[in-house]
Short mmCIF file of C-alpha atoms in Angstrom, two decimals:
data_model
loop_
_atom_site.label_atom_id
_atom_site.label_comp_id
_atom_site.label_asym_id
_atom_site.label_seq_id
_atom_site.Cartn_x
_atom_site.Cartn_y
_atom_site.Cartn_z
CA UNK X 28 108.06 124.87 144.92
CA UNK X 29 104.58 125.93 144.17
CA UNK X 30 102.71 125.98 140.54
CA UNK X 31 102.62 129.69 140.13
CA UNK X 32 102.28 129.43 136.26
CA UNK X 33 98.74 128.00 136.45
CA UNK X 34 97.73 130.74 139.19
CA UNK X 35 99.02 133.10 137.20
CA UNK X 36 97.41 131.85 133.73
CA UNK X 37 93.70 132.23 135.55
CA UNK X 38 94.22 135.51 136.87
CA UNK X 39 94.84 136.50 133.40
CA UNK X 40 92.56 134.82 131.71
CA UNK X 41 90.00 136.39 134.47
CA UNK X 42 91.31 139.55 133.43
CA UNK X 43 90.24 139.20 130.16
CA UNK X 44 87.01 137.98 130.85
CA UNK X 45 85.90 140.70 132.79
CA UNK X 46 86.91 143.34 130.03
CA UNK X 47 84.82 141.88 127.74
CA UNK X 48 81.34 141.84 130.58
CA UNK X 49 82.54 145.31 131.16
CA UNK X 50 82.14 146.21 127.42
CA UNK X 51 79.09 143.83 126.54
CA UNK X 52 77.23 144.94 130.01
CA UNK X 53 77.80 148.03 129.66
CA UNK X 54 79.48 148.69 132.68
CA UNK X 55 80.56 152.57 132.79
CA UNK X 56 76.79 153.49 132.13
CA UNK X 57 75.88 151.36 134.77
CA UNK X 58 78.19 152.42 137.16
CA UNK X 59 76.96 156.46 136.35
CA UNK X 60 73.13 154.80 136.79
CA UNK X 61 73.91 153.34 139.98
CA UNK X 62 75.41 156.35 141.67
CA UNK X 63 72.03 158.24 140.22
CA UNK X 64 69.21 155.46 141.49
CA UNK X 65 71.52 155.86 144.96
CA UNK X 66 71.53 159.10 145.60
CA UNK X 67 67.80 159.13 144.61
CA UNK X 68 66.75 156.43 146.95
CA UNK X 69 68.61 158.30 149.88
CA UNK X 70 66.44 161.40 149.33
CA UNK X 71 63.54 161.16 152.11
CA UNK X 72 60.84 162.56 150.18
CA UNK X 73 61.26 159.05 147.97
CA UNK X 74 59.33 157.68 150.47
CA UNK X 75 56.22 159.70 149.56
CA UNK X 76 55.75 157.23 146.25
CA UNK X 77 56.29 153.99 148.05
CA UNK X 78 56.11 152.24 144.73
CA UNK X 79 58.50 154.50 142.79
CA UNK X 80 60.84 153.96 146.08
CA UNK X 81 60.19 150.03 145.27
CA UNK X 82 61.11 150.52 141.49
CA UNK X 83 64.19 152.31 142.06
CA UNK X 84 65.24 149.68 145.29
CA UNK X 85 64.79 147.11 142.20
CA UNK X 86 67.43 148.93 139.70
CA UNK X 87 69.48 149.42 141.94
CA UNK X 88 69.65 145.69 143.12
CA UNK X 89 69.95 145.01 139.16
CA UNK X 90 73.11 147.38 138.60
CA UNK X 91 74.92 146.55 142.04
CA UNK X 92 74.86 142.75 140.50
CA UNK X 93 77.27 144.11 137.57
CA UNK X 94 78.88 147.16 139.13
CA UNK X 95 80.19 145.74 141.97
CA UNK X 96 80.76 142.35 140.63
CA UNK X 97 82.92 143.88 137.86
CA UNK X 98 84.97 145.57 140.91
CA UNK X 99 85.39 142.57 143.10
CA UNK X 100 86.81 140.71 139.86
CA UNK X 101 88.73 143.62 139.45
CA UNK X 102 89.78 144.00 143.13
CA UNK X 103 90.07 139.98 143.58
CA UNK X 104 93.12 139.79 141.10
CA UNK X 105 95.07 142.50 142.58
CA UNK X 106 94.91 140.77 145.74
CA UNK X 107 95.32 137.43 144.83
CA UNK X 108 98.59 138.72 142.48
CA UNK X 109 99.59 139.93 146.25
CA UNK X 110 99.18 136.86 148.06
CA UNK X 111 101.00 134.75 145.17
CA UNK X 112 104.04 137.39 145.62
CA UNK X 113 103.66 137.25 149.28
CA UNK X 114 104.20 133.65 149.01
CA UNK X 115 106.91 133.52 146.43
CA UNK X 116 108.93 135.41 148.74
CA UNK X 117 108.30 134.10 152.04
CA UNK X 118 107.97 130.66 150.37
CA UNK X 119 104.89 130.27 152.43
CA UNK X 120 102.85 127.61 151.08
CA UNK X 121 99.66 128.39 153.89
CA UNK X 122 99.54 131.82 151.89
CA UNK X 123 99.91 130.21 148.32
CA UNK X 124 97.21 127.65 149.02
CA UNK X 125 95.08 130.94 150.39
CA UNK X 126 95.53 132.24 147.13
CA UNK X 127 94.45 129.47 144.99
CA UNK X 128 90.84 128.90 147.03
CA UNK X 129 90.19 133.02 146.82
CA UNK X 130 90.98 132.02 143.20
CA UNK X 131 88.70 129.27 142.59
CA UNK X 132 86.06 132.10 144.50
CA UNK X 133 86.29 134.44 141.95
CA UNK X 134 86.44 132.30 139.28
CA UNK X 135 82.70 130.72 140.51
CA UNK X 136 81.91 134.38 140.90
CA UNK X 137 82.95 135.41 137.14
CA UNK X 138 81.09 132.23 135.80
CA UNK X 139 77.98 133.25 137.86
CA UNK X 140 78.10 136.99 135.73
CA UNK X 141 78.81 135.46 132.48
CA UNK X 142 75.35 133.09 132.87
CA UNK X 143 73.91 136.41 134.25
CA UNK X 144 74.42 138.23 131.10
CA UNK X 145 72.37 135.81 129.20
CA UNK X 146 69.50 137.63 131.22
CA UNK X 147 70.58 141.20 129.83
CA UNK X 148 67.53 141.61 127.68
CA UNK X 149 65.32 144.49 128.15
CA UNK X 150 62.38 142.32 129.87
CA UNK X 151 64.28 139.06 130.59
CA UNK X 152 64.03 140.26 134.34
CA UNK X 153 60.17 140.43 134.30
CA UNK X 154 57.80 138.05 135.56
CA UNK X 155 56.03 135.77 132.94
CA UNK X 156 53.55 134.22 131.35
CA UNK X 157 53.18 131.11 129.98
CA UNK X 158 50.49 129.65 127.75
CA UNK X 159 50.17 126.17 126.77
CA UNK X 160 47.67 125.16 123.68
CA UNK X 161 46.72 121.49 122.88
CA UNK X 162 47.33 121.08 119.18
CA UNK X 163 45.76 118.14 116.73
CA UNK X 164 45.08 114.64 118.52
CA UNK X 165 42.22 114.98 120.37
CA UNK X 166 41.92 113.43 123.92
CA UNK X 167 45.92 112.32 123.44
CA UNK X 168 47.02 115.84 122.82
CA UNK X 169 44.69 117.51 125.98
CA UNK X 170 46.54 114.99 127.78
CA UNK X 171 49.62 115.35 126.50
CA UNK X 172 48.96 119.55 127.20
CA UNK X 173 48.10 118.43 130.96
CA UNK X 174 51.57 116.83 131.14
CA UNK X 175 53.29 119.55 130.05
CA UNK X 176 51.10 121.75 132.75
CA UNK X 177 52.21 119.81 135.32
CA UNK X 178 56.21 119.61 134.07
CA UNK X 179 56.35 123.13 133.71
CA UNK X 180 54.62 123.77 137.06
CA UNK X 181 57.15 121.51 138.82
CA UNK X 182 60.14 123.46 137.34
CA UNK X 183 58.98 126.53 138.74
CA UNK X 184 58.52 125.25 142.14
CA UNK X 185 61.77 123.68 142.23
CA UNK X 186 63.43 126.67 140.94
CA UNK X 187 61.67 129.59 144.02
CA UNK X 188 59.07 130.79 141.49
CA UNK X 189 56.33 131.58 142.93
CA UNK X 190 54.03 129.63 140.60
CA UNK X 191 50.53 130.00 139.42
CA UNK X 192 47.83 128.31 136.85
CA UNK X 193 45.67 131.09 136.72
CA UNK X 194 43.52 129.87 133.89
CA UNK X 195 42.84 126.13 132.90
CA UNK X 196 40.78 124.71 130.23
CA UNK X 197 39.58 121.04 131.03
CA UNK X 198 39.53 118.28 127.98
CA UNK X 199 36.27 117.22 126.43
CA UNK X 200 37.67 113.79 128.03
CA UNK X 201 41.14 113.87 129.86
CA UNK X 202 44.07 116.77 129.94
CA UNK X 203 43.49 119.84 129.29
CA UNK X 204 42.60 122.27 126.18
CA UNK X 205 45.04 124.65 127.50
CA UNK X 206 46.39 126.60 130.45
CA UNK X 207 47.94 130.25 131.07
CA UNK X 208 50.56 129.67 134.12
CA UNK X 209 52.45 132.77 135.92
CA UNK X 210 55.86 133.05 137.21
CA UNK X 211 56.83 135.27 139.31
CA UNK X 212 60.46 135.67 140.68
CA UNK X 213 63.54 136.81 139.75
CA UNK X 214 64.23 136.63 135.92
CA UNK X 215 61.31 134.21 135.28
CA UNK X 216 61.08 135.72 131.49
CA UNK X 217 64.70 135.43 130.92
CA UNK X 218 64.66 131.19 132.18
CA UNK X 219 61.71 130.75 130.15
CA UNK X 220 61.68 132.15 127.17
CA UNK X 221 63.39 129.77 124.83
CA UNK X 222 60.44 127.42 126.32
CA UNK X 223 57.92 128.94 122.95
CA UNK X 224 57.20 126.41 120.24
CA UNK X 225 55.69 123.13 119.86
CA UNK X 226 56.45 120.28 122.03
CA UNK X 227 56.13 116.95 120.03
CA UNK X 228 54.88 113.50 121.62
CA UNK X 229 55.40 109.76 121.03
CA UNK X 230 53.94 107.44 122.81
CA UNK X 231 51.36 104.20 122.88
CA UNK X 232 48.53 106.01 124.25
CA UNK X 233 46.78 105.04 127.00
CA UNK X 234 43.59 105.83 125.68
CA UNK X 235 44.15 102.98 122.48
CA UNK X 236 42.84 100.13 123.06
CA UNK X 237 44.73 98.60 120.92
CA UNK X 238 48.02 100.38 122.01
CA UNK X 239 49.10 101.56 119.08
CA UNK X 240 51.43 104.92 119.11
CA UNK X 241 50.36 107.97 118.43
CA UNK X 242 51.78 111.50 118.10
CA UNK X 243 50.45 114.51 119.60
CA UNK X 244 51.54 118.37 120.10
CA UNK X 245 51.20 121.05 122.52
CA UNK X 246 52.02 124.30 121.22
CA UNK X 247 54.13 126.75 124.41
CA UNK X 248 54.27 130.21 124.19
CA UNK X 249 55.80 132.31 126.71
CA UNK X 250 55.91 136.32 126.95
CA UNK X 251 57.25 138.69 129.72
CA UNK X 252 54.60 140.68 132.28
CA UNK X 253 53.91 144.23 131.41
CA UNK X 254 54.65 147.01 133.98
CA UNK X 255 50.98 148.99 134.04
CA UNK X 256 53.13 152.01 132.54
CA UNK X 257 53.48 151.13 128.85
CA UNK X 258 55.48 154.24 127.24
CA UNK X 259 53.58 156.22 124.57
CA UNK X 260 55.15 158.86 123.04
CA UNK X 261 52.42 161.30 121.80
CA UNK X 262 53.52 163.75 118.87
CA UNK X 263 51.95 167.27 118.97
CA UNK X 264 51.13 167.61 115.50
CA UNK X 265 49.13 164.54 115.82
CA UNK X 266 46.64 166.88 118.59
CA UNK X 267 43.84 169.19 117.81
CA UNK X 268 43.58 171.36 120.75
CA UNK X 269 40.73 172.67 121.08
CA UNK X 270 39.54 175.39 123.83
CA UNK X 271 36.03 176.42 124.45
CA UNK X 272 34.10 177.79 127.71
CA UNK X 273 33.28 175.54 130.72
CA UNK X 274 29.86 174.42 131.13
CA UNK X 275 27.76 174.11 134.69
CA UNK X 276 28.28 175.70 137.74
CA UNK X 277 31.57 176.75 138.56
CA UNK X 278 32.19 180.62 139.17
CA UNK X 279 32.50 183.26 137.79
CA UNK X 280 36.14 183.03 136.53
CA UNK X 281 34.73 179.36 135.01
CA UNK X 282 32.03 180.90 132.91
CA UNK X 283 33.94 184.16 131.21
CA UNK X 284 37.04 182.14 129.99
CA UNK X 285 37.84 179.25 127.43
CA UNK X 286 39.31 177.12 130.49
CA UNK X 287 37.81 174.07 129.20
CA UNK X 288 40.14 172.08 126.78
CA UNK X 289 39.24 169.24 124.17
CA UNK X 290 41.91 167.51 122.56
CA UNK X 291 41.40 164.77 119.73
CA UNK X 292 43.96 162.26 118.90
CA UNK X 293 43.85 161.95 115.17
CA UNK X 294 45.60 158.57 114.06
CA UNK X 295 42.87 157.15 116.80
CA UNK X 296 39.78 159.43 116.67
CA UNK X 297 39.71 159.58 120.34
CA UNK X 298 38.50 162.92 121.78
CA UNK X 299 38.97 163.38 125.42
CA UNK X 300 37.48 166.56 127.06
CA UNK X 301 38.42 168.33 130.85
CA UNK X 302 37.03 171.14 132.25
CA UNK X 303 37.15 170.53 135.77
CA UNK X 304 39.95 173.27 136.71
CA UNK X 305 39.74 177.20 136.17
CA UNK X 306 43.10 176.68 134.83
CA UNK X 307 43.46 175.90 131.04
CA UNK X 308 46.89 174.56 131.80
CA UNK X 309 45.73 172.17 134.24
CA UNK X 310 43.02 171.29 132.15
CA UNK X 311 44.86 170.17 129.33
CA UNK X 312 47.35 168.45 131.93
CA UNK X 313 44.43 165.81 133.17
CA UNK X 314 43.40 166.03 129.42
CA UNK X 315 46.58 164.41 128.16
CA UNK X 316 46.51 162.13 131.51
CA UNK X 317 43.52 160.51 130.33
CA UNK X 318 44.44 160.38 126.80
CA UNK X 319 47.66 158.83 127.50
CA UNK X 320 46.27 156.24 129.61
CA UNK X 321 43.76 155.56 126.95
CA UNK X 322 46.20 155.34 124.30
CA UNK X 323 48.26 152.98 126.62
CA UNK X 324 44.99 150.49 126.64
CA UNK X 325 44.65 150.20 122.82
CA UNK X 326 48.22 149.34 123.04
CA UNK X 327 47.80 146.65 125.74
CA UNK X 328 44.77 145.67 123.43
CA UNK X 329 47.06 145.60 120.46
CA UNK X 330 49.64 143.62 122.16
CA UNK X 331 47.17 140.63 123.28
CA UNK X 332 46.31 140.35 119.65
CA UNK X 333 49.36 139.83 118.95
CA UNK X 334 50.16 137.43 121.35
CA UNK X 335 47.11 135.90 120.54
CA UNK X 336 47.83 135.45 116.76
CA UNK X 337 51.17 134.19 117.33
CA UNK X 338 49.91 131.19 119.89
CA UNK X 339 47.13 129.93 117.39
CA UNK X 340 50.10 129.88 114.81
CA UNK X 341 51.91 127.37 116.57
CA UNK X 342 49.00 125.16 118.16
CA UNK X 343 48.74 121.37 115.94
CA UNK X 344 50.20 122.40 112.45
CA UNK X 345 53.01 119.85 113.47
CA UNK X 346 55.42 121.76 110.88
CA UNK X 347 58.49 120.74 112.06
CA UNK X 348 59.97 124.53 111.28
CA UNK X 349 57.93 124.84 114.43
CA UNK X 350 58.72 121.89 116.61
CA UNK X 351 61.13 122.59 119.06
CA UNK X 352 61.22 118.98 120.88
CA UNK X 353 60.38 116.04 120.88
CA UNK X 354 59.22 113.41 124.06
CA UNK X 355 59.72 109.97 122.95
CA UNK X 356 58.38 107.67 125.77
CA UNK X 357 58.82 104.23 123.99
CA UNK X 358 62.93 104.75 123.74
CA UNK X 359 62.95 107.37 126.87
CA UNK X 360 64.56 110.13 125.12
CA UNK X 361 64.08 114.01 124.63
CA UNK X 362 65.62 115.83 121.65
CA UNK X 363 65.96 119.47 121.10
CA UNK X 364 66.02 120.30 117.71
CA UNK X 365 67.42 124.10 118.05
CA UNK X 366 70.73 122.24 119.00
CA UNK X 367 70.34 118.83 117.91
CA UNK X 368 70.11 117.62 121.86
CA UNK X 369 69.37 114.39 122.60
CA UNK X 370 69.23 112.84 126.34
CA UNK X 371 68.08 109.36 127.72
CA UNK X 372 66.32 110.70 130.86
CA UNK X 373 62.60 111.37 129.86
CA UNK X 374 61.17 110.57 133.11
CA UNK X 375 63.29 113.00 135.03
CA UNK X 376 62.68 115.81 132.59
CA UNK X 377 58.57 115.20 132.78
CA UNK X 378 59.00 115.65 136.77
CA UNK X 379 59.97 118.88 135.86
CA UNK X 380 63.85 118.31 135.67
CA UNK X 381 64.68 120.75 132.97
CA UNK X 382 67.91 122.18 133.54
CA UNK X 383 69.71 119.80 131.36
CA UNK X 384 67.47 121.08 128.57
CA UNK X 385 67.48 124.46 129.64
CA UNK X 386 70.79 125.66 130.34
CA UNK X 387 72.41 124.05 126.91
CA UNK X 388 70.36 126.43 124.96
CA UNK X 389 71.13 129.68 127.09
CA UNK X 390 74.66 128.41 127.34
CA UNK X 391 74.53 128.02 123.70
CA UNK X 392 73.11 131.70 123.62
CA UNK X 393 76.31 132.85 125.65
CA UNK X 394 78.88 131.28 123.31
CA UNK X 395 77.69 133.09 120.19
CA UNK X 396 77.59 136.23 122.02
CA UNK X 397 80.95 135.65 123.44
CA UNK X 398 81.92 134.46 119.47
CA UNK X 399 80.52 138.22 118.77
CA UNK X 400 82.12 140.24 121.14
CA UNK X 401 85.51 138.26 120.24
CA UNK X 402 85.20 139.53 116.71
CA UNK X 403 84.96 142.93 117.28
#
């Protein structure tokens, strides 16, 4: 007879599973979004903004992967429930075995959504960036920095980024000062983003000559690309409006009305004029168009310095608050100090091998959220 109890079990346990993605991913207000980017994309004027037709083709890749995930887990229980009954009663083993590998299916798929939602965060689908800082040790550390260049590189390449150092600092000597490398590829911010912090080194260094070890950092900082269209949300009462009469040649309807608009931006200072339509309205239209775009700049502007602050904070204080690994070449072994990690394969993970590094700390991500959602 055939071990329906264990079938059974997984279906259930599948069952619950998926509940809890469908609360945690949201999956009612994705399923409303979906039907709304469809409908939209199926509208032939979409066409007409090629890369708003791109954005939306995007989402709606994005909410398919939950939405109809969710309903072939759904779906894929019913059935297999079927085929186990089926089987039962025709004691028809072909059927019961059928059942078990459309089991073990949907159980790979389930897993593959539960690593997926690690990747829920609002940018963790972006393309990134990712800087990497030599820190205190001089020609050893820009070495060391190098290393880490090259490691990094070779993860993305082995993983379908599309991979690029678009900014490299040589050494005074060897290595490199630093680097700025971009990813870009599906969920590149969402892989790489518990990559920030300093990367520790022991070694004899090769540049000793009297071999003596030394220990060097390289600070990592990685942060998710911007889409140009950074969302500012102006407040009226922060405008002066101002309307006055249009200058130059332009008509007569141009020269007898206050169609010309000026509005300042008082937190900022910044006065942009426009007085290029005989419309007010559309004057102030193009007025806030520029405005808003230069707001969005000191933003941008804002946001480097930022980014900028928090890399020199972590470049070469070795503070080991800060330290997030450590490569130890003379016993071959890389710990990760977020979850007290330690594995004997040093030379794979240099070659870029960093799954086994990786994946513990998003999987360890997942069981706290899980740990959450279990308690509520």
């Amino acid at each position: 007879m055939f071990e329906v109890n264990p079938v059974i079990n997984t279906i259930k346990e599948i069952r619950e599973r998926t509940n809890m993605l469908r609360t945690y991913l949201d999956y009612d207000v994705k399923a409303e979004k979906l039907v709304e980017v469809s409908r939209e994309l199926e509208a032939p004027e979409i066409w007409n903004d090629p890369d708003h037709a791109q954005a939306l083709g995007k989402e709606r890749s994005a909410l398919e992967a939950v939405v109809k995930t969710i309903q072939e887990l759904d779906e894929g229980c019913d059935d297999i429930e079927g085929l186990v009954e089926l089987a039962i009663e025709e004691e028809d083993e072909d059927t019961f075995n059928d059942a078990e590998a459309e089991l073990a299916d949907l159980t790979a798929k389930l897993e593959k959504l539960e690593f997926r939602r690690m990747f829920s965060g609002e940018q963790d689908a972006n393309n990134c960036y990712l800087d990497i800082q030599s820190g205190s040790g001089g020609t050893e550390a820009q070495d060391w920095a190098e290393m880490l260049m090259r490691m990094y590189l070779r993860w993305g390449e082995a993983h379908g980024f599309k991979t690029e150092a678009i900014e490299v600092t040589d050494g005074d000597v060897a290595g490199i000062k630093g680097c700025t490398i971009k990813y870009s590829g599906e969920y590149a911010f969402g892989w790489l983003r518990t990559e920030t912090g300093v990367h520790r080194l022991v070694r004899k260094s090769p540049f000793d000559s009297s071999g003596r070890r030394h220990t060097s950092f390289a600070s990592a900082f990685v942060y998710p690309a911007i889409d140009d269209n950074i969302e500012i949300d102006i407040n009226p009462a922060d405008l002066r409006v101002d309307t006055f009469r249009a200058s130059g040649a332009g008509g007569q309807h141009v020269n007898k009305t206050d169609s010309a608009i000026r509005i300042t931006h008082l937190p900022t200072g910044l006065v942009v004029e426009c007085q290029d339509e005989r419309s007010q309205h559309k004057n102030r239209a193009k007025a806030m168009s520029v405005l808003q775009a230069r707001l969005n700049q000191i933003e941008e502007e804002k946001r480097a310095a930022e980014e900028a602050s928090t890399r020199k904070s972590l470049v070469g204080s070795g503070d080991r608050s800060e330290r997030i690994r450590t490569y130890n070449f003379p016993q071959g072994r890389v710990t990760d100090h977020r979850i007290n990690l330690t594995i004997y394969r040093l030379d794979e993970v240099v070659e870029g091998d960093l799954k086994q590094l990786i994946d513990p700390i998003l999987q360890e991500h997942q069981a706290d959220l899980l740990a959450s959602l279990s308690d509520e």
